């Protein structure tokens, strides 16, 4: 009618997260040598992330050791991101002896305290009880999109509650297999507030 073009703007989606992909470097993970690189390739092909960095985590020592792609040692604090724009994905079958010790879980807890963190296992969930992943399991509900783990909603089983402490002794850690169903549940819980939630493990505090 006016013979003038009036631009109309609307928000466009943009990549939200930088991804730190932490791969367990234990001998038991050699079985999955083909599957883990395929996961990394898929993450790149999705085009949904600002950047993707790969790390190797060794559990042969008392304290977990983190190395970059060049094999150089790195401090675990490099993965923490209080700005909420980073996502940590840990891939492990939980079979190495280090997963039965508290040090690796305290590292995971430190990451999850400030950064959305998920554990992905190539093993079926029925086999987790035979590994170091045999932790209390709960259903974690949604929080604000992209929130770190402490903001997830969950209920601690009654037998695990410490008098006077409520839920403060535990940290929820979303956990999934490589199946599209479980990964989809976690993704929808993290970013879309799906009320159905996702499966999670409870990491105890250091003094529990």
JSON list of C-alpha atoms in Angstrom, two decimals:
[
{"chain": "A", "resi": 1, "resn": "UNK", "atom": "CA", "xyz": [0.00, 0.00, 0.00]},
{"chain": "A", "resi": 2, "resn": "UNK", "atom": "CA", "xyz": [2.78, 2.45, 0.79]},
{"chain": "A", "resi": 3, "resn": "UNK", "atom": "CA", "xyz": [5.19, 1.02, -1.80]},
{"chain": "A", "resi": 4, "resn": "UNK", "atom": "CA", "xyz": [7.80, 0.84, 0.96]},
{"chain": "A", "resi": 5, "resn": "UNK", "atom": "CA", "xyz": [9.49, -2.30, 2.25]},
{"chain": "A", "resi": 6, "resn": "UNK", "atom": "CA", "xyz": [9.34, -2.48, 6.05]},
{"chain": "A", "resi": 7, "resn": "UNK", "atom": "CA", "xyz": [11.68, -5.13, 7.50]},
{"chain": "A", "resi": 8, "resn": "UNK", "atom": "CA", "xyz": [10.25, -7.34, 10.23]},
{"chain": "A", "resi": 9, "resn": "UNK", "atom": "CA", "xyz": [12.76, -8.91, 12.63]},
{"chain": "A", "resi": 10, "resn": "UNK", "atom": "CA", "xyz": [12.35, -11.93, 14.84]},
{"chain": "A", "resi": 11, "resn": "UNK", "atom": "CA", "xyz": [14.76, -13.83, 17.10]},
{"chain": "A", "resi": 12, "resn": "UNK", "atom": "CA", "xyz": [16.83, -16.49, 15.37]},
{"chain": "A", "resi": 13, "resn": "UNK", "atom": "CA", "xyz": [18.28, -19.53, 17.15]},
{"chain": "A", "resi": 14, "resn": "UNK", "atom": "CA", "xyz": [21.98, -19.56, 17.83]},
{"chain": "A", "resi": 15, "resn": "UNK", "atom": "CA", "xyz": [24.35, -22.17, 19.26]},
{"chain": "A", "resi": 16, "resn": "UNK", "atom": "CA", "xyz": [24.10, -21.93, 23.03]},
{"chain": "A", "resi": 17, "resn": "UNK", "atom": "CA", "xyz": [26.82, -24.23, 24.33]},
{"chain": "A", "resi": 18, "resn": "UNK", "atom": "CA", "xyz": [30.50, -24.86, 23.95]},
{"chain": "A", "resi": 19, "resn": "UNK", "atom": "CA", "xyz": [31.01, -28.59, 24.49]},
{"chain": "A", "resi": 20, "resn": "UNK", "atom": "CA", "xyz": [33.80, -30.30, 26.40]},
{"chain": "A", "resi": 21, "resn": "UNK", "atom": "CA", "xyz": [33.76, -33.98, 25.43]},
{"chain": "A", "resi": 22, "resn": "UNK", "atom": "CA", "xyz": [35.67, -35.93, 28.11]},
{"chain": "A", "resi": 23, "resn": "UNK", "atom": "CA", "xyz": [36.48, -39.50, 27.09]},
{"chain": "A", "resi": 24, "resn": "UNK", "atom": "CA", "xyz": [37.59, -42.13, 29.58]},
{"chain": "A", "resi": 25, "resn": "UNK", "atom": "CA", "xyz": [41.02, -43.37, 28.49]},
{"chain": "A", "resi": 26, "resn": "UNK", "atom": "CA", "xyz": [40.88, -46.64, 30.45]},
{"chain": "A", "resi": 27, "resn": "UNK", "atom": "CA", "xyz": [41.74, -49.97, 28.76]},
{"chain": "A", "resi": 28, "resn": "UNK", "atom": "CA", "xyz": [38.14, -51.20, 29.04]},
{"chain": "A", "resi": 29, "resn": "UNK", "atom": "CA", "xyz": [37.06, -48.38, 26.74]},
{"chain": "A", "resi": 30, "resn": "UNK", "atom": "CA", "xyz": [39.09, -49.86, 23.87]},
{"chain": "A", "resi": 31, "resn": "UNK", "atom": "CA", "xyz": [36.03, -51.95, 23.01]},
{"chain": "A", "resi": 32, "resn": "UNK", "atom": "CA", "xyz": [34.23, -48.73, 22.08]},
{"chain": "A", "resi": 33, "resn": "UNK", "atom": "CA", "xyz": [37.01, -47.24, 19.94]},
{"chain": "A", "resi": 34, "resn": "UNK", "atom": "CA", "xyz": [34.72, -47.01, 16.92]},
{"chain": "A", "resi": 35, "resn": "UNK", "atom": "CA", "xyz": [31.65, -45.74, 18.75]},
{"chain": "A", "resi": 36, "resn": "UNK", "atom": "CA", "xyz": [33.20, -42.85, 20.68]},
{"chain": "A", "resi": 37, "resn": "UNK", "atom": "CA", "xyz": [34.71, -41.09, 17.61]},
{"chain": "A", "resi": 38, "resn": "UNK", "atom": "CA", "xyz": [31.35, -41.52, 15.90]},
{"chain": "A", "resi": 39, "resn": "UNK", "atom": "CA", "xyz": [29.73, -39.60, 18.77]},
{"chain": "A", "resi": 40, "resn": "UNK", "atom": "CA", "xyz": [32.26, -36.79, 18.40]},
{"chain": "A", "resi": 41, "resn": "UNK", "atom": "CA", "xyz": [31.61, -36.67, 14.64]},
{"chain": "A", "resi": 42, "resn": "UNK", "atom": "CA", "xyz": [27.86, -36.53, 15.23]},
{"chain": "A", "resi": 43, "resn": "UNK", "atom": "CA", "xyz": [28.24, -33.59, 17.62]},
{"chain": "A", "resi": 44, "resn": "UNK", "atom": "CA", "xyz": [30.23, -31.71, 14.98]},
{"chain": "A", "resi": 45, "resn": "UNK", "atom": "CA", "xyz": [27.73, -32.52, 12.24]},
{"chain": "A", "resi": 46, "resn": "UNK", "atom": "CA", "xyz": [24.77, -31.29, 14.27]},
{"chain": "A", "resi": 47, "resn": "UNK", "atom": "CA", "xyz": [26.03, -27.74, 14.03]},
{"chain": "A", "resi": 48, "resn": "UNK", "atom": "CA", "xyz": [24.25, -26.98, 17.31]},
{"chain": "A", "resi": 49, "resn": "UNK", "atom": "CA", "xyz": [27.31, -26.00, 19.36]},
{"chain": "A", "resi": 50, "resn": "UNK", "atom": "CA", "xyz": [29.60, -23.01, 19.32]},
{"chain": "A", "resi": 51, "resn": "UNK", "atom": "CA", "xyz": [32.69, -25.21, 19.62]},
{"chain": "A", "resi": 52, "resn": "UNK", "atom": "CA", "xyz": [33.65, -28.75, 20.64]},
{"chain": "A", "resi": 53, "resn": "UNK", "atom": "CA", "xyz": [36.82, -29.66, 22.52]},
{"chain": "A", "resi": 54, "resn": "UNK", "atom": "CA", "xyz": [37.86, -33.26, 23.14]},
{"chain": "A", "resi": 55, "resn": "UNK", "atom": "CA", "xyz": [39.70, -34.40, 26.27]},
{"chain": "A", "resi": 56, "resn": "UNK", "atom": "CA", "xyz": [41.07, -37.68, 27.56]},
{"chain": "A", "resi": 57, "resn": "UNK", "atom": "CA", "xyz": [40.69, -38.59, 31.21]},
{"chain": "A", "resi": 58, "resn": "UNK", "atom": "CA", "xyz": [43.07, -41.12, 32.75]},
{"chain": "A", "resi": 59, "resn": "UNK", "atom": "CA", "xyz": [42.07, -42.92, 35.95]},
{"chain": "A", "resi": 60, "resn": "UNK", "atom": "CA", "xyz": [45.29, -44.87, 36.50]},
{"chain": "A", "resi": 61, "resn": "UNK", "atom": "CA", "xyz": [46.39, -42.42, 39.21]},
{"chain": "A", "resi": 62, "resn": "UNK", "atom": "CA", "xyz": [44.68, -41.60, 42.49]},
{"chain": "A", "resi": 63, "resn": "UNK", "atom": "CA", "xyz": [43.61, -38.24, 41.10]},
{"chain": "A", "resi": 64, "resn": "UNK", "atom": "CA", "xyz": [41.99, -38.25, 37.62]},
{"chain": "A", "resi": 65, "resn": "UNK", "atom": "CA", "xyz": [44.29, -36.77, 34.98]},
{"chain": "A", "resi": 66, "resn": "UNK", "atom": "CA", "xyz": [42.92, -34.70, 32.14]},
{"chain": "A", "resi": 67, "resn": "UNK", "atom": "CA", "xyz": [44.75, -34.31, 28.82]},
{"chain": "A", "resi": 68, "resn": "UNK", "atom": "CA", "xyz": [43.92, -32.33, 25.70]},
{"chain": "A", "resi": 69, "resn": "UNK", "atom": "CA", "xyz": [44.15, -33.65, 22.15]},
{"chain": "A", "resi": 70, "resn": "UNK", "atom": "CA", "xyz": [47.87, -32.94, 22.14]},
{"chain": "A", "resi": 71, "resn": "UNK", "atom": "CA", "xyz": [48.40, -35.12, 25.19]},
{"chain": "A", "resi": 72, "resn": "UNK", "atom": "CA", "xyz": [49.25, -32.21, 27.45]},
{"chain": "A", "resi": 73, "resn": "UNK", "atom": "CA", "xyz": [48.07, -32.29, 31.04]},
{"chain": "A", "resi": 74, "resn": "UNK", "atom": "CA", "xyz": [45.35, -29.81, 31.94]},
{"chain": "A", "resi": 75, "resn": "UNK", "atom": "CA", "xyz": [43.74, -28.81, 35.20]},
{"chain": "A", "resi": 76, "resn": "UNK", "atom": "CA", "xyz": [40.21, -30.06, 35.72]},
{"chain": "A", "resi": 77, "resn": "UNK", "atom": "CA", "xyz": [39.12, -26.52, 36.63]},
{"chain": "A", "resi": 78, "resn": "UNK", "atom": "CA", "xyz": [39.53, -25.51, 32.99]},
{"chain": "A", "resi": 79, "resn": "UNK", "atom": "CA", "xyz": [36.22, -27.21, 32.25]},
{"chain": "A", "resi": 80, "resn": "UNK", "atom": "CA", "xyz": [34.18, -25.23, 34.75]},
{"chain": "A", "resi": 81, "resn": "UNK", "atom": "CA", "xyz": [32.19, -22.37, 33.24]},
{"chain": "A", "resi": 82, "resn": "UNK", "atom": "CA", "xyz": [30.10, -20.18, 35.57]},
{"chain": "A", "resi": 83, "resn": "UNK", "atom": "CA", "xyz": [28.72, -18.23, 32.59]},
{"chain": "A", "resi": 84, "resn": "UNK", "atom": "CA", "xyz": [26.40, -21.14, 31.76]},
{"chain": "A", "resi": 85, "resn": "UNK", "atom": "CA", "xyz": [27.53, -21.39, 28.14]},
{"chain": "A", "resi": 86, "resn": "UNK", "atom": "CA", "xyz": [29.46, -24.63, 28.42]},
{"chain": "A", "resi": 87, "resn": "UNK", "atom": "CA", "xyz": [28.32, -28.25, 28.48]},
{"chain": "A", "resi": 88, "resn": "UNK", "atom": "CA", "xyz": [30.41, -31.18, 29.76]},
{"chain": "A", "resi": 89, "resn": "UNK", "atom": "CA", "xyz": [29.78, -34.63, 28.30]},
{"chain": "A", "resi": 90, "resn": "UNK", "atom": "CA", "xyz": [31.69, -37.47, 29.97]},
{"chain": "A", "resi": 91, "resn": "UNK", "atom": "CA", "xyz": [31.81, -40.79, 28.08]},
{"chain": "A", "resi": 92, "resn": "UNK", "atom": "CA", "xyz": [32.75, -43.87, 30.12]},
{"chain": "A", "resi": 93, "resn": "UNK", "atom": "CA", "xyz": [31.64, -47.42, 30.81]},
{"chain": "A", "resi": 94, "resn": "UNK", "atom": "CA", "xyz": [32.59, -46.97, 34.48]},
{"chain": "A", "resi": 95, "resn": "UNK", "atom": "CA", "xyz": [34.58, -50.22, 34.52]},
{"chain": "A", "resi": 96, "resn": "UNK", "atom": "CA", "xyz": [38.02, -48.86, 35.44]},
{"chain": "A", "resi": 97, "resn": "UNK", "atom": "CA", "xyz": [39.10, -49.13, 39.06]},
{"chain": "A", "resi": 98, "resn": "UNK", "atom": "CA", "xyz": [39.14, -45.35, 39.38]},
{"chain": "A", "resi": 99, "resn": "UNK", "atom": "CA", "xyz": [35.35, -45.24, 39.15]},
{"chain": "A", "resi": 100, "resn": "UNK", "atom": "CA", "xyz": [35.16, -47.19, 42.42]},
{"chain": "A", "resi": 101, "resn": "UNK", "atom": "CA", "xyz": [37.15, -44.47, 44.22]},
{"chain": "A", "resi": 102, "resn": "UNK", "atom": "CA", "xyz": [35.77, -41.12, 45.39]},
{"chain": "A", "resi": 103, "resn": "UNK", "atom": "CA", "xyz": [38.29, -38.88, 43.61]},
{"chain": "A", "resi": 104, "resn": "UNK", "atom": "CA", "xyz": [36.76, -39.11, 40.14]},
{"chain": "A", "resi": 105, "resn": "UNK", "atom": "CA", "xyz": [33.28, -38.51, 41.52]},
{"chain": "A", "resi": 106, "resn": "UNK", "atom": "CA", "xyz": [34.42, -35.41, 43.38]},
{"chain": "A", "resi": 107, "resn": "UNK", "atom": "CA", "xyz": [35.88, -34.11, 40.11]},
{"chain": "A", "resi": 108, "resn": "UNK", "atom": "CA", "xyz": [32.54, -34.78, 38.41]},
{"chain": "A", "resi": 109, "resn": "UNK", "atom": "CA", "xyz": [30.74, -33.08, 41.28]},
{"chain": "A", "resi": 110, "resn": "UNK", "atom": "CA", "xyz": [32.95, -29.99, 40.96]},
{"chain": "A", "resi": 111, "resn": "UNK", "atom": "CA", "xyz": [32.20, -29.75, 37.23]},
{"chain": "A", "resi": 112, "resn": "UNK", "atom": "CA", "xyz": [28.47, -30.25, 37.72]},
{"chain": "A", "resi": 113, "resn": "UNK", "atom": "CA", "xyz": [28.29, -27.59, 40.45]},
{"chain": "A", "resi": 114, "resn": "UNK", "atom": "CA", "xyz": [28.80, -24.77, 37.92]},
{"chain": "A", "resi": 115, "resn": "UNK", "atom": "CA", "xyz": [28.39, -26.40, 34.50]},
{"chain": "A", "resi": 116, "resn": "UNK", "atom": "CA", "xyz": [25.68, -28.66, 33.03]},
{"chain": "A", "resi": 117, "resn": "UNK", "atom": "CA", "xyz": [27.30, -32.10, 33.07]},
{"chain": "A", "resi": 118, "resn": "UNK", "atom": "CA", "xyz": [26.07, -35.45, 31.78]},
{"chain": "A", "resi": 119, "resn": "UNK", "atom": "CA", "xyz": [27.53, -38.96, 31.86]},
{"chain": "A", "resi": 120, "resn": "UNK", "atom": "CA", "xyz": [27.05, -41.16, 28.81]},
{"chain": "A", "resi": 121, "resn": "UNK", "atom": "CA", "xyz": [27.79, -44.87, 29.06]},
{"chain": "A", "resi": 122, "resn": "UNK", "atom": "CA", "xyz": [27.96, -47.28, 26.11]},
{"chain": "A", "resi": 123, "resn": "UNK", "atom": "CA", "xyz": [26.73, -50.05, 28.43]},
{"chain": "A", "resi": 124, "resn": "UNK", "atom": "CA", "xyz": [23.06, -50.89, 28.92]},
{"chain": "A", "resi": 125, "resn": "UNK", "atom": "CA", "xyz": [21.71, -49.57, 32.22]},
{"chain": "A", "resi": 126, "resn": "UNK", "atom": "CA", "xyz": [21.17, -53.09, 33.58]},
{"chain": "A", "resi": 127, "resn": "UNK", "atom": "CA", "xyz": [24.96, -53.55, 33.57]},
{"chain": "A", "resi": 128, "resn": "UNK", "atom": "CA", "xyz": [25.77, -50.37, 35.48]},
{"chain": "A", "resi": 129, "resn": "UNK", "atom": "CA", "xyz": [25.40, -52.07, 38.85]},
{"chain": "A", "resi": 130, "resn": "UNK", "atom": "CA", "xyz": [28.50, -54.16, 38.00]},
{"chain": "A", "resi": 131, "resn": "UNK", "atom": "CA", "xyz": [30.58, -51.05, 37.43]},
{"chain": "A", "resi": 132, "resn": "UNK", "atom": "CA", "xyz": [31.56, -47.92, 39.31]},
{"chain": "A", "resi": 133, "resn": "UNK", "atom": "CA", "xyz": [28.33, -46.34, 38.05]},
{"chain": "A", "resi": 134, "resn": "UNK", "atom": "CA", "xyz": [26.41, -48.24, 40.71]},
{"chain": "A", "resi": 135, "resn": "UNK", "atom": "CA", "xyz": [25.20, -45.09, 42.49]},
{"chain": "A", "resi": 136, "resn": "UNK", "atom": "CA", "xyz": [21.69, -44.21, 43.71]},
{"chain": "A", "resi": 137, "resn": "UNK", "atom": "CA", "xyz": [19.45, -43.47, 40.75]},
{"chain": "A", "resi": 138, "resn": "UNK", "atom": "CA", "xyz": [16.66, -40.89, 40.65]},
{"chain": "A", "resi": 139, "resn": "UNK", "atom": "CA", "xyz": [14.47, -39.03, 38.19]},
{"chain": "A", "resi": 140, "resn": "UNK", "atom": "CA", "xyz": [15.71, -35.47, 37.68]},
{"chain": "A", "resi": 141, "resn": "UNK", "atom": "CA", "xyz": [13.18, -32.85, 36.68]},
{"chain": "A", "resi": 142, "resn": "UNK", "atom": "CA", "xyz": [13.74, -29.68, 34.67]},
{"chain": "A", "resi": 143, "resn": "UNK", "atom": "CA", "xyz": [14.98, -26.29, 35.78]},
{"chain": "A", "resi": 144, "resn": "UNK", "atom": "CA", "xyz": [15.61, -23.15, 33.72]},
{"chain": "A", "resi": 145, "resn": "UNK", "atom": "CA", "xyz": [17.09, -23.98, 30.29]},
{"chain": "A", "resi": 146, "resn": "UNK", "atom": "CA", "xyz": [20.82, -24.63, 30.45]},
{"chain": "A", "resi": 147, "resn": "UNK", "atom": "CA", "xyz": [20.96, -24.70, 34.26]},
{"chain": "A", "resi": 148, "resn": "UNK", "atom": "CA", "xyz": [23.83, -26.44, 36.08]},
{"chain": "A", "resi": 149, "resn": "UNK", "atom": "CA", "xyz": [23.08, -29.71, 37.83]},
{"chain": "A", "resi": 150, "resn": "UNK", "atom": "CA", "xyz": [22.30, -28.40, 41.35]},
{"chain": "A", "resi": 151, "resn": "UNK", "atom": "CA", "xyz": [19.18, -26.66, 40.00]},
{"chain": "A", "resi": 152, "resn": "UNK", "atom": "CA", "xyz": [17.65, -29.88, 38.71]},
{"chain": "A", "resi": 153, "resn": "UNK", "atom": "CA", "xyz": [14.64, -31.04, 40.71]},
{"chain": "A", "resi": 154, "resn": "UNK", "atom": "CA", "xyz": [14.85, -34.46, 42.35]},
{"chain": "A", "resi": 155, "resn": "UNK", "atom": "CA", "xyz": [13.95, -36.32, 45.53]},
{"chain": "A", "resi": 156, "resn": "UNK", "atom": "CA", "xyz": [16.51, -38.24, 47.57]},
{"chain": "A", "resi": 157, "resn": "UNK", "atom": "CA", "xyz": [15.30, -41.70, 48.59]},
{"chain": "A", "resi": 158, "resn": "UNK", "atom": "CA", "xyz": [14.35, -41.72, 52.26]},
{"chain": "A", "resi": 159, "resn": "UNK", "atom": "CA", "xyz": [17.06, -44.22, 53.25]},
{"chain": "A", "resi": 160, "resn": "UNK", "atom": "CA", "xyz": [19.77, -41.87, 51.89]},
{"chain": "A", "resi": 161, "resn": "UNK", "atom": "CA", "xyz": [18.70, -38.76, 53.73]},
{"chain": "A", "resi": 162, "resn": "UNK", "atom": "CA", "xyz": [21.02, -37.49, 56.43]},
{"chain": "A", "resi": 163, "resn": "UNK", "atom": "CA", "xyz": [19.24, -35.97, 59.44]},
{"chain": "A", "resi": 164, "resn": "UNK", "atom": "CA", "xyz": [19.04, -32.20, 59.15]},
{"chain": "A", "resi": 165, "resn": "UNK", "atom": "CA", "xyz": [20.75, -32.05, 55.76]},
{"chain": "A", "resi": 166, "resn": "UNK", "atom": "CA", "xyz": [17.95, -32.90, 53.36]},
{"chain": "A", "resi": 167, "resn": "UNK", "atom": "CA", "xyz": [19.26, -33.07, 49.80]},
{"chain": "A", "resi": 168, "resn": "UNK", "atom": "CA", "xyz": [22.47, -31.09, 50.30]},
{"chain": "A", "resi": 169, "resn": "UNK", "atom": "CA", "xyz": [24.68, -34.17, 50.54]},
{"chain": "A", "resi": 170, "resn": "UNK", "atom": "CA", "xyz": [23.96, -35.19, 46.93]},
{"chain": "A", "resi": 171, "resn": "UNK", "atom": "CA", "xyz": [24.56, -33.85, 43.43]},
{"chain": "A", "resi": 172, "resn": "UNK", "atom": "CA", "xyz": [22.33, -35.05, 40.56]},
{"chain": "A", "resi": 173, "resn": "UNK", "atom": "CA", "xyz": [24.22, -36.16, 37.47]},
{"chain": "A", "resi": 174, "resn": "UNK", "atom": "CA", "xyz": [22.10, -36.91, 34.39]},
{"chain": "A", "resi": 175, "resn": "UNK", "atom": "CA", "xyz": [23.18, -40.27, 33.00]},
{"chain": "A", "resi": 176, "resn": "UNK", "atom": "CA", "xyz": [22.24, -41.93, 29.72]},
{"chain": "A", "resi": 177, "resn": "UNK", "atom": "CA", "xyz": [23.21, -44.66, 27.33]},
{"chain": "A", "resi": 178, "resn": "UNK", "atom": "CA", "xyz": [23.98, -43.92, 23.68]},
{"chain": "A", "resi": 179, "resn": "UNK", "atom": "CA", "xyz": [20.37, -44.62, 22.74]},
{"chain": "A", "resi": 180, "resn": "UNK", "atom": "CA", "xyz": [18.44, -41.79, 21.01]},
{"chain": "A", "resi": 181, "resn": "UNK", "atom": "CA", "xyz": [15.63, -42.22, 23.56]},
{"chain": "A", "resi": 182, "resn": "UNK", "atom": "CA", "xyz": [17.72, -41.56, 26.68]},
{"chain": "A", "resi": 183, "resn": "UNK", "atom": "CA", "xyz": [19.80, -38.83, 25.06]},
{"chain": "A", "resi": 184, "resn": "UNK", "atom": "CA", "xyz": [16.60, -37.17, 23.86]},
{"chain": "A", "resi": 185, "resn": "UNK", "atom": "CA", "xyz": [15.12, -37.25, 27.36]},
{"chain": "A", "resi": 186, "resn": "UNK", "atom": "CA", "xyz": [18.19, -35.56, 28.78]},
{"chain": "A", "resi": 187, "resn": "UNK", "atom": "CA", "xyz": [18.32, -32.92, 26.03]},
{"chain": "A", "resi": 188, "resn": "UNK", "atom": "CA", "xyz": [14.63, -32.06, 26.43]},
{"chain": "A", "resi": 189, "resn": "UNK", "atom": "CA", "xyz": [15.01, -31.84, 30.20]},
{"chain": "A", "resi": 190, "resn": "UNK", "atom": "CA", "xyz": [18.05, -29.56, 29.94]},
{"chain": "A", "resi": 191, "resn": "UNK", "atom": "CA", "xyz": [16.79, -27.13, 27.31]},
{"chain": "A", "resi": 192, "resn": "UNK", "atom": "CA", "xyz": [13.03, -27.52, 26.94]},
{"chain": "A", "resi": 193, "resn": "UNK", "atom": "CA", "xyz": [11.87, -28.07, 30.51]},
{"chain": "A", "resi": 194, "resn": "UNK", "atom": "CA", "xyz": [10.31, -31.44, 29.76]},
{"chain": "A", "resi": 195, "resn": "UNK", "atom": "CA", "xyz": [8.32, -32.28, 32.93]},
{"chain": "A", "resi": 196, "resn": "UNK", "atom": "CA", "xyz": [9.00, -35.98, 32.42]},
{"chain": "A", "resi": 197, "resn": "UNK", "atom": "CA", "xyz": [12.66, -35.38, 33.34]},
{"chain": "A", "resi": 198, "resn": "UNK", "atom": "CA", "xyz": [15.56, -37.74, 32.76]},
{"chain": "A", "resi": 199, "resn": "UNK", "atom": "CA", "xyz": [17.51, -40.44, 34.58]},
{"chain": "A", "resi": 200, "resn": "UNK", "atom": "CA", "xyz": [20.25, -39.28, 36.92]},
{"chain": "A", "resi": 201, "resn": "UNK", "atom": "CA", "xyz": [22.78, -40.66, 39.39]},
{"chain": "A", "resi": 202, "resn": "UNK", "atom": "CA", "xyz": [23.36, -39.10, 42.80]},
{"chain": "A", "resi": 203, "resn": "UNK", "atom": "CA", "xyz": [26.96, -38.20, 43.62]},
{"chain": "A", "resi": 204, "resn": "UNK", "atom": "CA", "xyz": [27.61, -38.09, 47.38]},
{"chain": "A", "resi": 205, "resn": "UNK", "atom": "CA", "xyz": [29.55, -35.32, 49.03]},
{"chain": "A", "resi": 206, "resn": "UNK", "atom": "CA", "xyz": [33.15, -35.92, 50.03]},
{"chain": "A", "resi": 207, "resn": "UNK", "atom": "CA", "xyz": [32.26, -36.36, 53.73]},
{"chain": "A", "resi": 208, "resn": "UNK", "atom": "CA", "xyz": [29.08, -38.40, 53.30]}
]
